[in-house]
Amino acid sequence: MTPALRAIREQIPECELHVLVPEEIAPIFAHLPWLDRIWAMPRSRGRGNFSRTLPIIRALRQQRFSHSVDFASNDRGAIASFFIGARDRLGWDESGGFWGRRFCYTRRVAHETKPVHESAHLAHLLSGWNIAPSRTLEAEIHADPALAEAAKKILPSENVVIFHVA
């Protein structure tokens, strides 16, 4: 998702760019210098927890966003997109899911007809806003600078990357 988000920042540099992600992956985005805010959404796979989710949705709605993009476009994301209340809500044009999902978005983009890398796939969704892909489709993460000294003690060189997302 970072190449698509970077494309937004590159082409609309004055925008305030927030990202809503599951709380367990929020740290991956924490040190990207071009993001303004990371919202961590509590979740439990397979069931909703409204007592934890509703305060986040309310806080997001109070931001009065003009645009939102739902890269996953699953049922949960569609409903969140709708309740967050941005005027322009972008998602995938696909069948399935709950009956009202297609009404949660104000713009929908069809999937490509041939398989592409996930970074290119997510960048394609932004075509609904006429945003071209970033100059590079490489994923981007930044380590916590506060951990640099500890990393020097345990890693053999500065060129080592250890990454696990599961």
CSV table of C-alpha atoms in Angstrom, one decimal:
chain,number,residue,atom,x,y,z
A,1,MET,CA,0.0,0.0,0.0
A,2,THR,CA,2.9,2.4,0.6
A,3,PRO,CA,3.6,3.0,-3.2
A,4,ALA,CA,0.0,4.0,-3.7
A,5,LEU,CA,0.0,6.3,-0.7
A,6,ARG,CA,3.3,7.8,-1.8
A,7,ALA,CA,1.7,8.5,-5.2
A,8,ILE,CA,-1.0,10.5,-3.5
A,9,ARG,CA,1.7,12.5,-1.6
A,10,GLU,CA,3.8,13.1,-4.7
A,11,GLN,CA,0.9,14.3,-6.8
A,12,ILE,CA,-1.1,16.2,-4.1
A,13,PRO,CA,1.8,17.4,-1.8
A,14,GLU,CA,-0.4,19.9,0.1
A,15,CYS,CA,-2.9,17.2,1.2
A,16,GLU,CA,-3.1,15.9,4.8
A,17,LEU,CA,-2.5,12.2,4.4
A,18,HIS,CA,-3.9,9.8,7.1
A,19,VAL,CA,-4.0,6.0,7.0
A,20,LEU,CA,-6.4,3.7,8.8
A,21,VAL,CA,-4.9,0.2,9.3
A,22,PRO,CA,-5.4,-2.7,11.7
A,23,GLU,CA,-3.7,-2.0,15.0
A,24,GLU,CA,-1.4,-4.9,14.6
A,25,ILE,CA,0.3,-3.4,11.5
A,26,ALA,CA,0.2,0.3,12.4
A,27,PRO,CA,3.9,0.2,13.5
A,28,ILE,CA,4.9,-0.5,9.9
A,29,PHE,CA,3.7,2.9,8.9
A,30,ALA,CA,4.8,4.8,12.1
A,31,HIS,CA,8.0,6.3,10.7
A,32,LEU,CA,7.0,7.1,7.1
A,33,PRO,CA,7.9,10.8,7.0
A,34,TRP,CA,5.3,11.7,4.4
A,35,LEU,CA,2.3,10.4,6.4
A,36,ASP,CA,0.5,12.9,8.6
A,37,ARG,CA,-1.2,10.4,10.9
A,38,ILE,CA,-1.7,6.7,11.4
A,39,TRP,CA,-5.0,5.5,12.9
A,40,ALA,CA,-4.9,2.1,14.4
A,41,MET,CA,-8.2,0.2,14.1
A,42,PRO,CA,-8.8,-2.5,16.7
A,43,ARG,CA,-10.2,-5.7,15.3
A,44,SER,CA,-10.9,-9.3,15.8
A,45,ARG,CA,-10.9,-11.5,12.8
A,46,GLY,CA,-14.4,-12.8,12.0
A,47,ARG,CA,-16.4,-10.6,14.3
A,48,GLY,CA,-17.1,-6.9,15.0
A,49,ASN,CA,-16.3,-5.2,18.3
A,50,PHE,CA,-18.4,-2.0,18.1
A,51,SER,CA,-17.3,-0.8,21.6
A,52,ARG,CA,-13.7,-0.5,20.4
A,53,THR,CA,-14.4,0.4,16.7
A,54,LEU,CA,-17.1,3.1,17.2
A,55,PRO,CA,-14.8,5.6,19.0
A,56,ILE,CA,-12.3,5.4,16.1
A,57,ILE,CA,-15.0,5.9,13.5
A,58,ARG,CA,-16.4,8.9,15.4
A,59,ALA,CA,-13.0,10.5,15.7
A,60,LEU,CA,-12.3,9.9,11.9
A,61,ARG,CA,-15.8,11.4,11.1
A,62,GLN,CA,-14.9,14.5,13.1
A,63,GLN,CA,-11.9,15.1,10.8
A,64,ARG,CA,-14.3,15.8,8.0
A,65,PHE,CA,-12.2,14.2,5.3
A,66,SER,CA,-12.9,15.3,1.7
A,67,HIS,CA,-11.6,12.0,0.2
A,68,SER,CA,-11.1,8.4,1.3
A,69,VAL,CA,-9.8,5.3,-0.5
A,70,ASP,CA,-10.5,1.8,0.6
A,71,PHE,CA,-7.7,-0.4,-0.8
A,72,ALA,CA,-9.2,-3.6,0.5
A,73,SER,CA,-12.8,-2.9,-0.4
A,74,ASN,CA,-14.1,-5.7,1.8
A,75,ASP,CA,-17.3,-5.5,3.7
A,76,ARG,CA,-15.8,-4.0,6.8
A,77,GLY,CA,-13.7,-1.5,4.9
A,78,ALA,CA,-16.8,-0.4,2.8
A,79,ILE,CA,-18.9,0.2,5.9
A,80,ALA,CA,-16.1,2.1,7.6
A,81,SER,CA,-15.6,4.2,4.5
A,82,PHE,CA,-19.3,5.1,4.5
A,83,PHE,CA,-19.5,6.0,8.2
A,84,ILE,CA,-16.3,8.0,8.2
A,85,GLY,CA,-18.2,10.3,5.9
A,86,ALA,CA,-15.8,11.6,3.3
A,87,ARG,CA,-17.6,13.2,0.3
A,88,ASP,CA,-15.5,11.3,-2.3
A,89,ARG,CA,-15.1,7.6,-1.3
A,90,LEU,CA,-13.1,5.4,-3.7
A,91,GLY,CA,-13.2,1.6,-3.7
A,92,TRP,CA,-13.1,-1.4,-6.0
A,93,ASP,CA,-16.0,-2.2,-8.3
A,94,GLU,CA,-16.7,-5.8,-7.5
A,95,SER,CA,-19.6,-8.1,-6.9
A,96,GLY,CA,-20.1,-10.2,-3.8
A,97,GLY,CA,-20.1,-9.2,-0.1
A,98,PHE,CA,-23.1,-7.6,1.6
A,99,TRP,CA,-25.8,-6.2,-0.7
A,100,GLY,CA,-25.1,-2.5,0.1
A,101,ARG,CA,-21.3,-2.5,-0.3
A,102,ARG,CA,-21.4,-0.8,-3.7
A,103,PHE,CA,-23.4,2.1,-2.3
A,104,CYS,CA,-20.6,2.8,0.3
A,105,TYR,CA,-18.4,4.3,-2.4
A,106,THR,CA,-19.0,7.3,-4.5
A,107,ARG,CA,-16.5,6.1,-7.1
A,108,ARG,CA,-15.6,2.5,-8.0
A,109,VAL,CA,-12.7,1.3,-10.2
A,110,ALA,CA,-12.8,-2.0,-12.1
A,111,HIS,CA,-10.0,-4.5,-11.4
A,112,GLU,CA,-7.4,-5.0,-14.1
A,113,THR,CA,-8.1,-7.8,-16.6
A,114,LYS,CA,-4.6,-9.4,-16.1
A,115,PRO,CA,-2.8,-10.3,-12.9
A,116,VAL,CA,-0.3,-7.6,-11.7
A,117,HIS,CA,1.9,-7.1,-8.7
A,118,GLU,CA,-0.1,-6.0,-5.6
A,119,SER,CA,1.7,-2.6,-5.6
A,120,ALA,CA,0.6,-2.0,-9.2
A,121,HIS,CA,-2.9,-3.3,-8.3
A,122,LEU,CA,-3.4,-0.8,-5.5
A,123,ALA,CA,-1.9,2.0,-7.5
A,124,HIS,CA,-4.4,1.3,-10.2
A,125,LEU,CA,-7.3,2.0,-7.8
A,126,LEU,CA,-6.1,5.6,-7.6
A,127,SER,CA,-6.9,5.9,-11.3
A,128,GLY,CA,-10.4,6.7,-10.1
A,129,TRP,CA,-8.9,10.1,-9.0
A,130,ASN,CA,-6.6,10.4,-12.0
A,131,ILE,CA,-3.5,9.8,-9.8
A,132,ALA,CA,-0.7,8.0,-11.7
A,133,PRO,CA,1.4,5.4,-10.0
A,134,SER,CA,4.4,6.6,-8.0
A,135,ARG,CA,7.9,6.7,-9.7
A,136,THR,CA,8.6,3.4,-8.0
A,137,LEU,CA,6.3,0.6,-6.9
A,138,GLU,CA,8.8,-0.5,-4.1
A,139,ALA,CA,7.3,-0.9,-0.7
A,140,GLU,CA,8.7,1.5,1.9
A,141,ILE,CA,9.2,1.2,5.6
A,142,HIS,CA,11.4,3.2,8.0
A,143,ALA,CA,12.8,1.9,11.2
A,144,ASP,CA,12.3,3.7,14.5
A,145,PRO,CA,15.3,6.0,14.8
A,146,ALA,CA,15.2,5.5,18.6
A,147,LEU,CA,16.2,1.8,18.1
A,148,ALA,CA,19.2,2.6,15.9
A,149,GLU,CA,21.8,2.0,18.7
A,150,ALA,CA,20.2,-1.2,19.8
A,151,ALA,CA,20.1,-2.4,16.2
A,152,LYS,CA,23.9,-1.7,15.8
A,153,LYS,CA,24.6,-4.0,18.7
A,154,ILE,CA,22.6,-7.0,17.4
A,155,LEU,CA,22.7,-6.7,13.5
A,156,PRO,CA,25.9,-7.4,11.5
A,157,SER,CA,25.6,-4.3,9.3
A,158,GLU,CA,23.4,-1.4,8.4
A,159,ASN,CA,22.3,-3.2,5.2
A,160,VAL,CA,20.3,-6.0,7.0
A,161,VAL,CA,16.5,-5.9,6.9
A,162,ILE,CA,14.4,-8.2,9.0
A,163,PHE,CA,10.7,-8.0,8.2
A,164,HIS,CA,7.8,-10.3,9.1
A,165,VAL,CA,4.2,-9.3,8.5
A,166,ALA,CA,2.2,-12.4,9.4
